Amino acid sequence: MAVRASDCIVIGGGVMGCALALRLAQAGASVLVLEKALPGAEASSAAAGILAAQEEAREPGPLFELGLASRARFPAFAAELRELVGIDVAYRRTGVLAACVDDAGLVALEARFAWQRAAGQRVVTLSADEARVLEPGLGPRIHGALSFPDDAQLEPRAYARALSLAAARAGVTFVTGAWVTRVLDEGERVAGVLAGGERYLAPSVVVAAGSWSSLVDGAGLAPHAVRPLRGQIVELETRPPAVCGTIVSPRGGYVVGRADGRVLCGSTMEEAGWDKVVTAGGMAHVLEVALELVPGLAAAPVTASWANFRPATLDALPLIGPAALAGLFVATGHFRNGILLSAITAELVRDLVLGRTPEFDLTPFAVGRATAASAHKNTGVR
Amino acid sequence: MAVRASDCIVIGGGVMGCALALRLAQAGASVLVLEKALPGAEASSAAAGILAAQEEAREPGPLFELGLASRARFPAFAAELRELVGIDVAYRRTGVLAACVDDAGLVALEARFAWQRAAGQRVVTLSADEARVLEPGLGPRIHGALSFPDDAQLEPRAYARALSLAAARAGVTFVTGAWVTRVLDEGERVAGVLAGGERYLAPSVVVAAGSWSSLVDGAGLAPHAVRPLRGQIVELETRPPAVCGTIVSPRGGYVVGRADGRVLCGSTMEEAGWDKVVTAGGMAHVLEVALELVPGLAAAPVTASWANFRPATLDALPLIGPAALAGLFVATGHFRNGILLSAITAELVRDLVLGRTPEFDLTPFAVGRATAASAHKNTGVR
């Protein structure tokens, strides 16, 4: 039984797929989202929600520009979602502090981010005392920090929920429990997808399946083009709130303070297949990092812990653009920045699907570098 | 409405109260257990279940003797419970290893336990290689260990459940959700208790309320005679089992391996009132201890975590014996050894209630040292 019910099928109901579906529906397209679990069930709900376009960037270039452009959209996007479905995604421009434990660390941080200041972005060097004005709980080992006052945060679970509700309200159809195993073609063109033995037909298909994207047969992605990189988070409760914004440790890892006093302690970076568990070592690591940053967290109750997967690519750049089949597109591989990049990715891929020219040059994110045909060139990069 | 339904009221349905109720019922008494939550809901289910009569002992004396006598009862008691209610409490004589990280540590351990060997107990000194024969997962920092091959373990939750079922099957009545606020008297004699506005009458009453014992008005215990000492445990899953028995760290803390591969990582010792939470600092501590003992646990999934309270007394000895009112008895304050001591305590207090002479001299555990009247003498000890 084949049903041509939509102009576009989106594979994956995470923030990427839902934001795209919303934008497509707002542009008048009929959209079907096929989601293997529930909308937002995976990385979208597991993320810390740090919108760190600056602190996450390691070099100038297209990813940095994409992040800044997407970060700039969030105040309006959050307001739009509140308007559409009444959900506050808790967007807050709390800034991000990159902490260090000695002078050398501060010099290294400054050198690492000098290019951002040169590019006109705000980066502020803080002594330990100055940093403690922003984060009074900073531990005695913290020697100074770089502040990125324009980086922000939101609540990924609220955001994922708002996006799926807004998309549904805009007319998007969701099928949950539908694991897409294959992309169907008509010669050079995409024809639809196969999920749970059902054929869903549409002239456009977008792969937005995060860490599971490479598993979609027929999409043309190499087996390891997108691979799961596990991250673990432990959530604490503090009252009054012990952490104001986001503090990043020189050892990697971070704490994120929510307005209500919850503190997220993250995260690990692990190759563990799809083994979605919190481990003793992961939990010990994120707690150790958190307690060095803010020792006062020691008495805070542990209220939750979870693990999920960042969709990582071989070169750490997302895959955004047309795939080998006409009408087939990819929006995946956003690695550590899926929440941040979802706002702009949705607009860019909407334009691709609708045959418009996206306002951003997508050449650096081209899918060609991650296809089975190109795989032999890239494996050394991993 | 007063109901004289029983010969004896037991306040508290933990392992202490249930084991006692079972023994009383087996001796022909009608028994009523009043439990504020559910049987075994508190420390009884939170304990690690280490039956460390030797490793826990710090000096010769009555507590050591009591622990040995109780430990010796467990093989038969476990068999009896399996017979009575079909529950295997997973009693296993896995031994306890006290690990050290250098030569000095091993010498100190040997000196600390020389008196046990002199007393005829088995204590074996092991090199690191010998210790690794018993526990192949021991980390590189472990330099040697003392082995207590006769110490054992069981599953406290299975044990608590078996005790309450066996007691019920022997005719004991349980009232759950019943918080006893007051002991009632008739002049010099106990008359019953008050719980939830109800009067329960009996000629004998036993306070077996663990950390909550001092809250029972009219029992004559000083306000801090028994106080809650928080312990936190993190449970991991390993397969194949990564820890065979119990390994105690020189920093305090331990890991306990179950037959099915679960590993319990414990524990903290904290004054935190009745704040029954797992904290960031507590979790970090027990994981750090566990990972130093057995580094391979790092990859093990965290399956659960919990906190509860040891009932601690001012001098770390339990309170077992008659109280000020005739017919009123106390069986509480077993601190770190409630599971271990429950078997013998039940027999001793049964004998007291029934007017028999207990087979153990209870003078060292006399309640008089913890009464309101004696409190001024003891506060300095705390």
XYZ file of C-alpha atoms in Angstrom, chain A residues 10-19 21 32-46 156-168 172-178 208 308:
48
model
C 11.690 13.936 6.715
C 13.518 10.951 8.212
C 13.979 11.699 11.892
C 11.914 13.694 14.379
C 14.700 15.292 16.373
C 15.172 19.028 16.558
C 16.669 19.003 13.068
C 13.808 17.144 11.437
C 11.104 18.976 13.368
C 12.522 22.446 12.757
C 9.305 20.218 8.920
C 5.574 13.714 6.697
C 8.030 13.095 9.542
C 8.975 9.467 10.151
C 10.456 8.962 13.600
C 11.723 5.613 14.909
C 10.864 6.410 18.538
C 9.132 9.616 19.587
C 9.916 13.144 18.423
C 12.997 14.417 20.248
C 13.628 11.075 21.924
C 17.362 10.887 21.279
C 20.170 13.460 21.224
C 17.652 16.316 21.027
C 16.490 15.601 24.554
C 19.907 14.609 25.872
C 16.572 21.131 24.696
C 13.601 19.083 25.893
C 11.299 22.086 25.848
C 12.742 23.100 22.490
C 12.237 19.641 20.960
C 8.707 19.499 22.286
C 7.879 22.980 21.069
C 9.247 22.205 17.603
C 7.268 18.995 17.186
C 4.074 20.620 18.464
C 4.552 23.665 16.275
C 5.218 21.454 13.256
C 2.128 19.352 13.948
C 2.998 18.276 9.538
C 2.079 14.588 9.835
C 4.103 12.468 12.267
C 4.426 8.716 12.139
C 6.203 7.436 15.231
C 7.742 4.021 15.705
C 8.671 4.138 12.014
C 17.768 14.058 9.399
C 23.064 9.687 24.183
